Amino acid sequence: MKAAVELVRKGGTMLAEPCSKCGGVRVSYHGRVYCTGHEDLSAVVAAESVPVETVMAGLRDVLISKLNDAASQLAQEKDAVKQEQLATLLAKYYDLLERMREKRQSP
Ligand SMILES: [Zn+2]
């Protein structure tokens, strides 16, 4: 039950219908449904306590790699519509990176 409360506190939703296996309380969280009765939720809860810096560093790497991918795709793309899509994508990745940088610099 403690895990259920923790998941709800982190944005999960308690479901009205109980678990069909054990009758336990089910919580919908990050697109998955967890049973607080027979499933071990400690890993799910613990996974969320990763430091923000670690997540941000990972996200930064992903964004840079995606920027690189999109840029090389754009270089080869001849279709104007697809070029525009790629350019929009690039702008979004870049915007995210910039926002992360601003956040780090602010006190
Ligand atoms: Zn269950």
PDB file of N, CA and C and ligand atoms in Angstrom:
ATOM      1  N   MET A   1       0.837  -1.219   0.000  1.00  0.00           N
ATOM      2  CA  MET A   1       0.000   0.000   0.000  1.00  0.00           C
ATOM      3  C   MET A   1       0.861   1.254   0.000  1.00  0.00           C
ATOM      4  N   LYS A   2       1.987   1.173   0.677  1.00  0.00           N
ATOM      5  CA  LYS A   2       2.908   2.309   0.739  1.00  0.00           C
ATOM      6  C   LYS A   2       3.418   2.650  -0.670  1.00  0.00           C
ATOM      7  N   ALA A   3       3.710   1.582  -1.437  1.00  0.00           N
ATOM      8  CA  ALA A   3       4.191   1.773  -2.803  1.00  0.00           C
ATOM      9  C   ALA A   3       3.115   2.423  -3.659  1.00  0.00           C
ATOM     10  N   ALA A   4       1.866   2.030  -3.439  1.00  0.00           N
ATOM     11  CA  ALA A   4       0.744   2.601  -4.189  1.00  0.00           C
ATOM     12  C   ALA A   4       0.645   4.096  -3.932  1.00  0.00           C
ATOM     13  N   VAL A   5       0.736   4.459  -2.668  1.00  0.00           N
ATOM     14  CA  VAL A   5       0.666   5.878  -2.287  1.00  0.00           C
ATOM     15  C   VAL A   5       1.804   6.652  -2.940  1.00  0.00           C
ATOM     16  N   GLU A   6       2.977   6.030  -2.926  1.00  0.00           N
ATOM     17  CA  GLU A   6       4.157   6.664  -3.504  1.00  0.00           C
ATOM     18  C   GLU A   6       3.986   6.898  -5.008  1.00  0.00           C
ATOM     19  N   LEU A   7       3.428   5.889  -5.696  1.00  0.00           N
ATOM     20  CA  LEU A   7       3.217   6.008  -7.146  1.00  0.00           C
ATOM     21  C   LEU A   7       2.186   7.082  -7.463  1.00  0.00           C
ATOM     22  N   VAL A   8       1.120   7.132  -6.663  1.00  0.00           N
ATOM     23  CA  VAL A   8       0.071   8.135  -6.872  1.00  0.00           C
ATOM     24  C   VAL A   8       0.647   9.538  -6.637  1.00  0.00           C
ATOM     25  N   ARG A   9       1.487   9.627  -5.625  1.00  0.00           N
ATOM     26  CA  ARG A   9       2.134  10.904  -5.317  1.00  0.00           C
ATOM     27  C   ARG A   9       3.015  11.370  -6.485  1.00  0.00           C
ATOM     28  N   LYS A  10       3.582  10.397  -7.202  1.00  0.00           N
ATOM     29  CA  LYS A  10       4.454  10.708  -8.335  1.00  0.00           C
ATOM     30  C   LYS A  10       3.672  10.866  -9.632  1.00  0.00           C
ATOM     31  N   GLY A  11       2.346  10.859  -9.553  1.00  0.00           N
ATOM     32  CA  GLY A  11       1.544  11.095 -10.751  1.00  0.00           C
ATOM     33  C   GLY A  11       0.780   9.888 -11.256  1.00  0.00           C
ATOM     34  N   GLY A  12       0.825   8.786 -10.542  1.00  0.00           N
ATOM     35  CA  GLY A  12       0.076   7.595 -10.929  1.00  0.00           C
ATOM     36  C   GLY A  12      -1.403   7.747 -10.601  1.00  0.00           C
ATOM     37  N   THR A  13      -2.217   6.863 -11.180  1.00  0.00           N
ATOM     38  CA  THR A  13      -3.656   6.910 -10.937  1.00  0.00           C
ATOM     39  C   THR A  13      -4.118   5.583 -10.362  1.00  0.00           C
ATOM     40  N   MET A  14      -4.811   5.642  -9.235  1.00  0.00           N
ATOM     41  CA  MET A  14      -5.366   4.429  -8.658  1.00  0.00           C
ATOM     42  C   MET A  14      -6.580   4.002  -9.475  1.00  0.00           C
ATOM     43  N   LEU A  15      -6.623   2.706  -9.841  1.00  0.00           N
ATOM     44  CA  LEU A  15      -7.720   2.228 -10.671  1.00  0.00           C
ATOM     45  C   LEU A  15      -8.867   1.705  -9.805  1.00  0.00           C
ATOM     46  N   ALA A  16     -10.085   1.889 -10.334  1.00  0.00           N
ATOM     47  CA  ALA A  16     -11.278   1.483  -9.585  1.00  0.00           C
ATOM     48  C   ALA A  16     -11.386  -0.041  -9.490  1.00  0.00           C
ATOM     49  N   GLU A  17     -11.010  -0.729 -10.591  1.00  0.00           N
ATOM     50  CA  GLU A  17     -11.140  -2.184 -10.600  1.00  0.00           C
ATOM     51  C   GLU A  17      -9.948  -2.848  -9.916  1.00  0.00           C
ATOM     52  N   PRO A  18     -10.203  -3.752  -8.997  1.00  0.00           N
ATOM     53  CA  PRO A  18      -9.095  -4.443  -8.328  1.00  0.00           C
ATOM     54  C   PRO A  18      -8.456  -5.488  -9.223  1.00  0.00           C
ATOM     55  N   CYS A  19      -7.284  -5.953  -8.815  1.00  0.00           N
ATOM     56  CA  CYS A  19      -6.548  -6.967  -9.574  1.00  0.00           C
ATOM     57  C   CYS A  19      -7.356  -8.259  -9.662  1.00  0.00           C
ATOM     58  N   SER A  20      -7.367  -8.870 -10.873  1.00  0.00           N
ATOM     59  CA  SER A  20      -8.143 -10.093 -11.061  1.00  0.00           C
ATOM     60  C   SER A  20      -7.451 -11.294 -10.419  1.00  0.00           C
ATOM     61  N   LYS A  21      -6.147 -11.160 -10.172  1.00  0.00           N
ATOM     62  CA  LYS A  21      -5.401 -12.284  -9.588  1.00  0.00           C
ATOM     63  C   LYS A  21      -5.520 -12.315  -8.065  1.00  0.00           C
ATOM     64  N   CYS A  22      -5.345 -11.142  -7.452  1.00  0.00           N
ATOM     65  CA  CYS A  22      -5.280 -11.153  -5.990  1.00  0.00           C
ATOM     66  C   CYS A  22      -6.251 -10.157  -5.334  1.00  0.00           C
ATOM     67  N   GLY A  23      -6.971  -9.384  -6.144  1.00  0.00           N
ATOM     68  CA  GLY A  23      -7.921  -8.429  -5.575  1.00  0.00           C
ATOM     69  C   GLY A  23      -7.255  -7.184  -5.007  1.00  0.00           C
ATOM     70  N   GLY A  24      -5.951  -7.049  -5.297  1.00  0.00           N
ATOM     71  CA  GLY A  24      -5.213  -5.909  -4.778  1.00  0.00           C
ATOM     72  C   GLY A  24      -5.499  -4.623  -5.536  1.00  0.00           C
ATOM     73  N   VAL A  25      -5.065  -3.524  -4.964  1.00  0.00           N
ATOM     74  CA  VAL A  25      -5.240  -2.212  -5.588  1.00  0.00           C
ATOM     75  C   VAL A  25      -4.291  -2.085  -6.768  1.00  0.00           C
ATOM     76  N   ARG A  26      -4.812  -1.607  -7.895  1.00  0.00           N
ATOM     77  CA  ARG A  26      -3.963  -1.418  -9.071  1.00  0.00           C
ATOM     78  C   ARG A  26      -3.742   0.065  -9.322  1.00  0.00           C
ATOM     79  N   VAL A  27      -2.544   0.372  -9.751  1.00  0.00           N
ATOM     80  CA  VAL A  27      -2.182   1.754 -10.031  1.00  0.00           C
ATOM     81  C   VAL A  27      -1.663   1.850 -11.468  1.00  0.00           C
ATOM     82  N   SER A  28      -2.209   2.816 -12.206  1.00  0.00           N
ATOM     83  CA  SER A  28      -1.714   3.085 -13.551  1.00  0.00           C
ATOM     84  C   SER A  28      -0.630   4.139 -13.450  1.00  0.00           C
ATOM     85  N   TYR A  29       0.542   3.799 -13.981  1.00  0.00           N
ATOM     86  CA  TYR A  29       1.672   4.702 -13.827  1.00  0.00           C
ATOM     87  C   TYR A  29       2.576   4.628 -15.045  1.00  0.00           C
ATOM     88  N   HIS A  30       2.843   5.770 -15.666  1.00  0.00           N
ATOM     89  CA  HIS A  30       3.703   5.855 -16.854  1.00  0.00           C
ATOM     90  C   HIS A  30       3.281   4.857 -17.934  1.00  0.00           C
ATOM     91  N   GLY A  31       1.968   4.755 -18.162  1.00  0.00           N
ATOM     92  CA  GLY A  31       1.470   3.908 -19.225  1.00  0.00           C
ATOM     93  C   GLY A  31       1.423   2.426 -18.895  1.00  0.00           C
ATOM     94  N   ARG A  32       1.753   2.084 -17.653  1.00  0.00           N
ATOM     95  CA  ARG A  32       1.693   0.679 -17.242  1.00  0.00           C
ATOM     96  C   ARG A  32       0.796   0.546 -16.036  1.00  0.00           C
ATOM     97  N   VAL A  33       0.188  -0.665 -15.899  1.00  0.00           N
ATOM     98  CA  VAL A  33      -0.659  -0.902 -14.731  1.00  0.00           C
ATOM     99  C   VAL A  33       0.080  -1.842 -13.777  1.00  0.00           C
ATOM    100  N   TYR A  34       0.203  -1.409 -12.539  1.00  0.00           N
ATOM    101  CA  TYR A  34       0.893  -2.209 -11.532  1.00  0.00           C
ATOM    102  C   TYR A  34      -0.094  -2.646 -10.454  1.00  0.00           C
ATOM    103  N   CYS A  35       0.043  -3.874 -10.014  1.00  0.00           N
ATOM    104  CA  CYS A  35      -0.768  -4.343  -8.902  1.00  0.00           C
ATOM    105  C   CYS A  35       0.052  -4.188  -7.635  1.00  0.00           C
ATOM    106  N   THR A  36      -0.533  -3.511  -6.655  1.00  0.00           N
ATOM    107  CA  THR A  36       0.207  -3.295  -5.404  1.00  0.00           C
ATOM    108  C   THR A  36       0.098  -4.515  -4.497  1.00  0.00           C
ATOM    109  N   GLY A  37      -0.747  -5.477  -4.912  1.00  0.00           N
ATOM    110  CA  GLY A  37      -0.918  -6.676  -4.103  1.00  0.00           C
ATOM    111  C   GLY A  37       0.153  -7.718  -4.358  1.00  0.00           C
ATOM    112  N   HIS A  38       0.359  -8.084  -5.622  1.00  0.00           N
ATOM    113  CA  HIS A  38       1.278  -9.189  -5.884  1.00  0.00           C
ATOM    114  C   HIS A  38       2.521  -8.783  -6.674  1.00  0.00           C
ATOM    115  N   GLU A  39       2.618  -7.531  -7.063  1.00  0.00           N
ATOM    116  CA  GLU A  39       3.816  -7.112  -7.791  1.00  0.00           C
ATOM    117  C   GLU A  39       4.745  -6.338  -6.865  1.00  0.00           C
ATOM    118  N   ASP A  40       6.045  -6.545  -7.085  1.00  0.00           N
ATOM    119  CA  ASP A  40       7.024  -5.819  -6.277  1.00  0.00           C
ATOM    120  C   ASP A  40       7.244  -4.443  -6.906  1.00  0.00           C
ATOM    121  N   LEU A  41       6.748  -3.427  -6.232  1.00  0.00           N
ATOM    122  CA  LEU A  41       6.818  -2.076  -6.795  1.00  0.00           C
ATOM    123  C   LEU A  41       8.030  -1.299  -6.294  1.00  0.00           C
ATOM    124  N   SER A  42       8.821  -1.919  -5.452  1.00  0.00           N
ATOM    125  CA  SER A  42       9.954  -1.188  -4.882  1.00  0.00           C
ATOM    126  C   SER A  42      10.916  -0.726  -5.979  1.00  0.00           C
ATOM    127  N   ALA A  43      11.092  -1.581  -7.011  1.00  0.00           N
ATOM    128  CA  ALA A  43      11.988  -1.220  -8.116  1.00  0.00           C
ATOM    129  C   ALA A  43      11.413  -0.051  -8.912  1.00  0.00           C
ATOM    130  N   VAL A  44      10.081  -0.080  -9.097  1.00  0.00           N
ATOM    131  CA  VAL A  44       9.416   0.985  -9.851  1.00  0.00           C
ATOM    132  C   VAL A  44       9.558   2.313  -9.117  1.00  0.00           C
ATOM    133  N   VAL A  45       9.334   2.263  -7.815  1.00  0.00           N
ATOM    134  CA  VAL A  45       9.440   3.478  -7.007  1.00  0.00           C
ATOM    135  C   VAL A  45      10.888   3.940  -6.942  1.00  0.00           C
ATOM    136  N   ALA A  46      11.805   2.994  -6.753  1.00  0.00           N
ATOM    137  CA  ALA A  46      13.229   3.328  -6.626  1.00  0.00           C
ATOM    138  C   ALA A  46      13.774   3.920  -7.920  1.00  0.00           C
ATOM    139  N   ALA A  47      13.288   3.391  -9.050  1.00  0.00           N
ATOM    140  CA  ALA A  47      13.779   3.847 -10.350  1.00  0.00           C
ATOM    141  C   ALA A  47      13.539   5.339 -10.532  1.00  0.00           C
ATOM    142  N   GLU A  48      12.548   5.852  -9.813  1.00  0.00           N
ATOM    143  CA  GLU A  48      12.202   7.259  -9.961  1.00  0.00           C
ATOM    144  C   GLU A  48      13.086   8.172  -9.120  1.00  0.00           C
ATOM    145  N   SER A  49      13.892   7.577  -8.237  1.00  0.00           N
ATOM    146  CA  SER A  49      14.694   8.437  -7.377  1.00  0.00           C
ATOM    147  C   SER A  49      16.092   8.661  -7.949  1.00  0.00           C
ATOM    148  N   VAL A  50      16.243   8.417  -9.258  1.00  0.00           N
ATOM    149  CA  VAL A  50      17.497   8.712  -9.943  1.00  0.00           C
ATOM    150  C   VAL A  50      17.702  10.234  -9.918  1.00  0.00           C
ATOM    151  N   PRO A  51      18.909  10.684  -9.632  1.00  0.00           N
ATOM    152  CA  PRO A  51      19.128  12.131  -9.583  1.00  0.00           C
ATOM    153  C   PRO A  51      18.787  12.798 -10.923  1.00  0.00           C
ATOM    154  N   VAL A  52      18.211  13.979 -10.825  1.00  0.00           N
ATOM    155  CA  VAL A  52      17.808  14.729 -12.020  1.00  0.00           C
ATOM    156  C   VAL A  52      19.001  14.941 -12.952  1.00  0.00           C
ATOM    157  N   GLU A  53      20.176  15.181 -12.348  1.00  0.00           N
ATOM    158  CA  GLU A  53      21.382  15.432 -13.139  1.00  0.00           C
ATOM    159  C   GLU A  53      21.700  14.243 -14.047  1.00  0.00           C
ATOM    160  N   THR A  54      21.512  13.031 -13.509  1.00  0.00           N
ATOM    161  CA  THR A  54      21.790  11.810 -14.277  1.00  0.00           C
ATOM    162  C   THR A  54      20.846  11.706 -15.458  1.00  0.00           C
ATOM    163  N   VAL A  55      19.567  11.967 -15.195  1.00  0.00           N
ATOM    164  CA  VAL A  55      18.556  11.896 -16.248  1.00  0.00           C
ATOM    165  C   VAL A  55      18.854  12.947 -17.312  1.00  0.00           C
ATOM    166  N   MET A  56      19.181  14.147 -16.859  1.00  0.00           N
ATOM    167  CA  MET A  56      19.453  15.248 -17.780  1.00  0.00           C
ATOM    168  C   MET A  56      20.683  14.965 -18.641  1.00  0.00           C
ATOM    169  N   ALA A  57      21.699  14.383 -18.024  1.00  0.00           N
ATOM    170  CA  ALA A  57      22.918  14.054 -18.774  1.00  0.00           C
ATOM    171  C   ALA A  57      22.596  13.025 -19.857  1.00  0.00           C
ATOM    172  N   GLY A  58      21.765  12.048 -19.508  1.00  0.00           N
ATOM    173  CA  GLY A  58      21.350  11.031 -20.466  1.00  0.00           C
ATOM    174  C   GLY A  58      20.535  11.639 -21.580  1.00  0.00           C
ATOM    175  N   LEU A  59      19.611  12.507 -21.211  1.00  0.00           N
ATOM    176  CA  LEU A  59      18.748  13.162 -22.184  1.00  0.00           C
ATOM    177  C   LEU A  59      19.574  14.031 -23.129  1.00  0.00           C
ATOM    178  N   ARG A  60      20.572  14.681 -22.564  1.00  0.00           N
ATOM    179  CA  ARG A  60      21.443  15.542 -23.365  1.00  0.00           C
ATOM    180  C   ARG A  60      22.163  14.716 -24.431  1.00  0.00           C
ATOM    181  N   ASP A  61      22.674  13.559 -24.021  1.00  0.00           N
ATOM    182  CA  ASP A  61      23.348  12.664 -24.971  1.00  0.00           C
ATOM    183  C   ASP A  61      22.402  12.215 -26.079  1.00  0.00           C
ATOM    184  N   VAL A  62      21.174  11.871 -25.679  1.00  0.00           N
ATOM    185  CA  VAL A  62      20.166  11.428 -26.655  1.00  0.00           C
ATOM    186  C   VAL A  62      19.874  12.544 -27.643  1.00  0.00           C
ATOM    187  N   LEU A  63      19.684  13.756 -27.112  1.00  0.00           N
ATOM    188  CA  LEU A  63      19.347  14.893 -27.969  1.00  0.00           C
ATOM    189  C   LEU A  63      20.464  15.198 -28.959  1.00  0.00           C
ATOM    190  N   ILE A  64      21.691  15.131 -28.480  1.00  0.00           N
ATOM    191  CA  ILE A  64      22.828  15.428 -29.361  1.00  0.00           C
ATOM    192  C   ILE A  64      22.929  14.380 -30.458  1.00  0.00           C
ATOM    193  N   SER A  65      22.726  13.111 -30.066  1.00  0.00           N
ATOM    194  CA  SER A  65      22.774  12.033 -31.051  1.00  0.00           C
ATOM    195  C   SER A  65      21.636  12.156 -32.063  1.00  0.00           C
ATOM    196  N   LYS A  66      20.445  12.564 -31.577  1.00  0.00           N
ATOM    197  CA  LYS A  66      19.295  12.746 -32.466  1.00  0.00           C
ATOM    198  C   LYS A  66      19.501  13.942 -33.402  1.00  0.00           C
ATOM    199  N   LEU A  67      20.084  14.989 -32.860  1.00  0.00           N
ATOM    200  CA  LEU A  67      20.401  16.169 -33.675  1.00  0.00           C
ATOM    201  C   LEU A  67      21.324  15.769 -34.813  1.00  0.00           C
ATOM    202  N   ASN A  68      22.323  14.965 -34.455  1.00  0.00           N
ATOM    203  CA  ASN A  68      23.292  14.490 -35.435  1.00  0.00           C
ATOM    204  C   ASN A  68      22.611  13.656 -36.521  1.00  0.00           C
ATOM    205  N   ASP A  69      21.734  12.729 -36.084  1.00  0.00           N
ATOM    206  CA  ASP A  69      20.984  11.880 -37.021  1.00  0.00           C
ATOM    207  C   ASP A  69      20.140  12.722 -37.971  1.00  0.00           C
ATOM    208  N   ALA A  70      19.375  13.654 -37.380  1.00  0.00           N
ATOM    209  CA  ALA A  70      18.461  14.472 -38.172  1.00  0.00           C
ATOM    210  C   ALA A  70      19.234  15.350 -39.151  1.00  0.00           C
ATOM    211  N   ALA A  71      20.392  15.836 -38.701  1.00  0.00           N
ATOM    212  CA  ALA A  71      21.209  16.689 -39.559  1.00  0.00           C
ATOM    213  C   ALA A  71      21.728  15.919 -40.766  1.00  0.00           C
ATOM    214  N   SER A  72      22.176  14.678 -40.545  1.00  0.00           N
ATOM    215  CA  SER A  72      22.679  13.907 -41.686  1.00  0.00           C
ATOM    216  C   SER A  72      21.540  13.470 -42.605  1.00  0.00           C
ATOM    217  N   GLN A  73      20.365  13.229 -42.012  1.00  0.00           N
ATOM    218  CA  GLN A  73      19.191  12.923 -42.841  1.00  0.00           C
ATOM    219  C   GLN A  73      18.822  14.121 -43.701  1.00  0.00           C
ATOM    220  N   LEU A  74      18.869  15.292 -43.085  1.00  0.00           N
ATOM    221  CA  LEU A  74      18.518  16.523 -43.790  1.00  0.00           C
ATOM    222  C   LEU A  74      19.469  16.763 -44.959  1.00  0.00           C
ATOM    223  N   ALA A  75      20.732  16.436 -44.744  1.00  0.00           N
ATOM    224  CA  ALA A  75      21.739  16.625 -45.790  1.00  0.00           C
ATOM    225  C   ALA A  75      21.434  15.777 -47.021  1.00  0.00           C
ATOM    226  N   GLN A  76      20.826  14.607 -46.795  1.00  0.00           N
ATOM    227  CA  GLN A  76      20.540  13.696 -47.906  1.00  0.00           C
ATOM    228  C   GLN A  76      19.136  13.837 -48.466  1.00  0.00           C
ATOM    229  N   GLU A  77      18.269  14.550 -47.739  1.00  0.00           N
ATOM    230  CA  GLU A  77      16.861  14.626 -48.122  1.00  0.00           C
ATOM    231  C   GLU A  77      16.644  15.581 -49.292  1.00  0.00           C
ATOM    232  N   LYS A  78      15.889  15.094 -50.308  1.00  0.00           N
ATOM    233  CA  LYS A  78      15.624  15.939 -51.471  1.00  0.00           C
ATOM    234  C   LYS A  78      14.195  16.475 -51.469  1.00  0.00           C
ATOM    235  N   ASP A  79      13.326  15.778 -50.731  1.00  0.00           N
ATOM    236  CA  ASP A  79      11.922  16.166 -50.654  1.00  0.00           C
ATOM    237  C   ASP A  79      11.760  17.368 -49.721  1.00  0.00           C
ATOM    238  N   ALA A  80      11.155  18.441 -50.248  1.00  0.00           N
ATOM    239  CA  ALA A  80      11.039  19.688 -49.481  1.00  0.00           C
ATOM    240  C   ALA A  80      10.184  19.522 -48.232  1.00  0.00           C
ATOM    241  N   VAL A  81       9.116  18.733 -48.350  1.00  0.00           N
ATOM    242  CA  VAL A  81       8.227  18.530 -47.197  1.00  0.00           C
ATOM    243  C   VAL A  81       8.978  17.822 -46.071  1.00  0.00           C
ATOM    244  N   LYS A  82       9.734  16.802 -46.449  1.00  0.00           N
ATOM    245  CA  LYS A  82      10.508  16.062 -45.440  1.00  0.00           C
ATOM    246  C   LYS A  82      11.617  16.926 -44.855  1.00  0.00           C
ATOM    247  N   GLN A  83      12.182  17.772 -45.705  1.00  0.00           N
ATOM    248  CA  GLN A  83      13.211  18.710 -45.219  1.00  0.00           C
ATOM    249  C   GLN A  83      12.632  19.611 -44.139  1.00  0.00           C
ATOM    250  N   GLU A  84      11.399  20.060 -44.400  1.00  0.00           N
ATOM    251  CA  GLU A  84      10.755  20.944 -43.427  1.00  0.00           C
ATOM    252  C   GLU A  84      10.500  20.207 -42.113  1.00  0.00           C
ATOM    253  N   GLN A  85      10.049  18.949 -42.228  1.00  0.00           N
ATOM    254  CA  GLN A  85       9.815  18.145 -41.031  1.00  0.00           C
ATOM    255  C   GLN A  85      11.106  17.972 -40.240  1.00  0.00           C
ATOM    256  N   LEU A  86      12.177  17.672 -40.964  1.00  0.00           N
ATOM    257  CA  LEU A  86      13.465  17.471 -40.304  1.00  0.00           C
ATOM    258  C   LEU A  86      13.963  18.764 -39.658  1.00  0.00           C
ATOM    259  N   ALA A  87      13.753  19.866 -40.355  1.00  0.00           N
ATOM    260  CA  ALA A  87      14.177  21.164 -39.821  1.00  0.00           C
ATOM    261  C   ALA A  87      13.407  21.488 -38.533  1.00  0.00           C
ATOM    262  N   THR A  88      12.112  21.177 -38.529  1.00  0.00           N
ATOM    263  CA  THR A  88      11.291  21.393 -37.337  1.00  0.00           C
ATOM    264  C   THR A  88      11.803  20.536 -36.184  1.00  0.00           C
ATOM    265  N   LEU A  89      12.120  19.293 -36.516  1.00  0.00           N
ATOM    266  CA  LEU A  89      12.647  18.354 -35.528  1.00  0.00           C
ATOM    267  C   LEU A  89      13.964  18.871 -34.942  1.00  0.00           C
ATOM    268  N   LEU A  90      14.842  19.300 -35.841  1.00  0.00           N
ATOM    269  CA  LEU A  90      16.136  19.843 -35.412  1.00  0.00           C
ATOM    270  C   LEU A  90      15.943  21.023 -34.463  1.00  0.00           C
ATOM    271  N   ALA A  91      15.001  21.895 -34.835  1.00  0.00           N
ATOM    272  CA  ALA A  91      14.735  23.077 -34.017  1.00  0.00           C
ATOM    273  C   ALA A  91      14.241  22.677 -32.627  1.00  0.00           C
ATOM    274  N   LYS A  92      13.421  21.646 -32.585  1.00  0.00           N
ATOM    275  CA  LYS A  92      12.893  21.194 -31.290  1.00  0.00           C
ATOM    276  C   LYS A  92      13.994  20.608 -30.413  1.00  0.00           C
ATOM    277  N   TYR A  93      14.834  19.749 -31.009  1.00  0.00           N
ATOM    278  CA  TYR A  93      15.939  19.172 -30.253  1.00  0.00           C
ATOM    279  C   TYR A  93      16.860  20.282 -29.737  1.00  0.00           C
ATOM    280  N   TYR A  94      17.148  21.213 -30.627  1.00  0.00           N
ATOM    281  CA  TYR A  94      18.046  22.308 -30.272  1.00  0.00           C
ATOM    282  C   TYR A  94      17.453  23.157 -29.142  1.00  0.00           C
ATOM    283  N   ASP A  95      16.145  23.423 -29.275  1.00  0.00           N
ATOM    284  CA  ASP A  95      15.442  24.201 -28.266  1.00  0.00           C
ATOM    285  C   ASP A  95      15.526  23.526 -26.901  1.00  0.00           C
ATOM    286  N   LEU A  96      15.323  22.220 -26.881  1.00  0.00           N
ATOM    287  CA  LEU A  96      15.398  21.458 -25.636  1.00  0.00           C
ATOM    288  C   LEU A  96      16.795  21.560 -25.019  1.00  0.00           C
ATOM    289  N   LEU A  97      17.801  21.405 -25.876  1.00  0.00           N
ATOM    290  CA  LEU A  97      19.188  21.498 -25.398  1.00  0.00           C
ATOM    291  C   LEU A  97      19.465  22.872 -24.801  1.00  0.00           C
ATOM    292  N   GLU A  98      18.978  23.896 -25.494  1.00  0.00           N
ATOM    293  CA  GLU A  98      19.178  25.263 -25.016  1.00  0.00           C
ATOM    294  C   GLU A  98      18.505  25.472 -23.664  1.00  0.00           C
ATOM    295  N   ARG A  99      17.279  24.945 -23.552  1.00  0.00           N
ATOM    296  CA  ARG A  99      16.543  25.089 -22.298  1.00  0.00           C
ATOM    297  C   ARG A  99      17.257  24.394 -21.151  1.00  0.00           C
ATOM    298  N   MET A 100      17.853  23.232 -21.446  1.00  0.00           N
ATOM    299  CA  MET A 100      18.581  22.512 -20.408  1.00  0.00           C
ATOM    300  C   MET A 100      19.797  23.314 -19.962  1.00  0.00           C
ATOM    301  N   ARG A 101      20.422  23.990 -20.933  1.00  0.00           N
ATOM    302  CA  ARG A 101      21.598  24.774 -20.609  1.00  0.00           C
ATOM    303  C   ARG A 101      21.229  25.983 -19.749  1.00  0.00           C
ATOM    304  N   GLU A 102      20.115  26.623 -20.101  1.00  0.00           N
ATOM    305  CA  GLU A 102      19.647  27.771 -19.318  1.00  0.00           C
ATOM    306  C   GLU A 102      19.374  27.365 -17.871  1.00  0.00           C
ATOM    307  N   LYS A 103      18.763  26.188 -17.735  1.00  0.00           N
ATOM    308  CA  LYS A 103      18.397  25.705 -16.411  1.00  0.00           C
ATOM    309  C   LYS A 103      19.635  25.493 -15.554  1.00  0.00           C
ATOM    310  N   ARG A 104      20.690  24.950 -16.185  1.00  0.00           N
ATOM    311  CA  ARG A 104      21.900  24.651 -15.434  1.00  0.00           C
ATOM    312  C   ARG A 104      22.601  25.940 -14.983  1.00  0.00           C
ATOM    313  N   GLN A 105      22.504  26.973 -15.826  1.00  0.00           N
ATOM    314  CA  GLN A 105      23.194  28.217 -15.499  1.00  0.00           C
ATOM    315  C   GLN A 105      22.474  29.027 -14.424  1.00  0.00           C
ATOM    316  N   SER A 106      21.140  28.862 -14.355  1.00  0.00           N
ATOM    317  CA  SER A 106      20.377  29.641 -13.369  1.00  0.00           C
ATOM    318  C   SER A 106      20.685  29.116 -11.962  1.00  0.00           C
ATOM    319  N   PRO A 107      20.657  30.006 -10.975  1.00  0.00           N
ATOM    320  CA  PRO A 107      21.032  29.591  -9.620  1.00  0.00           C
ATOM    321  C   PRO A 107      20.031  28.623  -8.954  1.00  0.00           C
TER     322      PRO A 107
HETATM  323 ZN    ZN B   1      -2.575  -8.606  -7.868  1.00  0.00          ZN
END
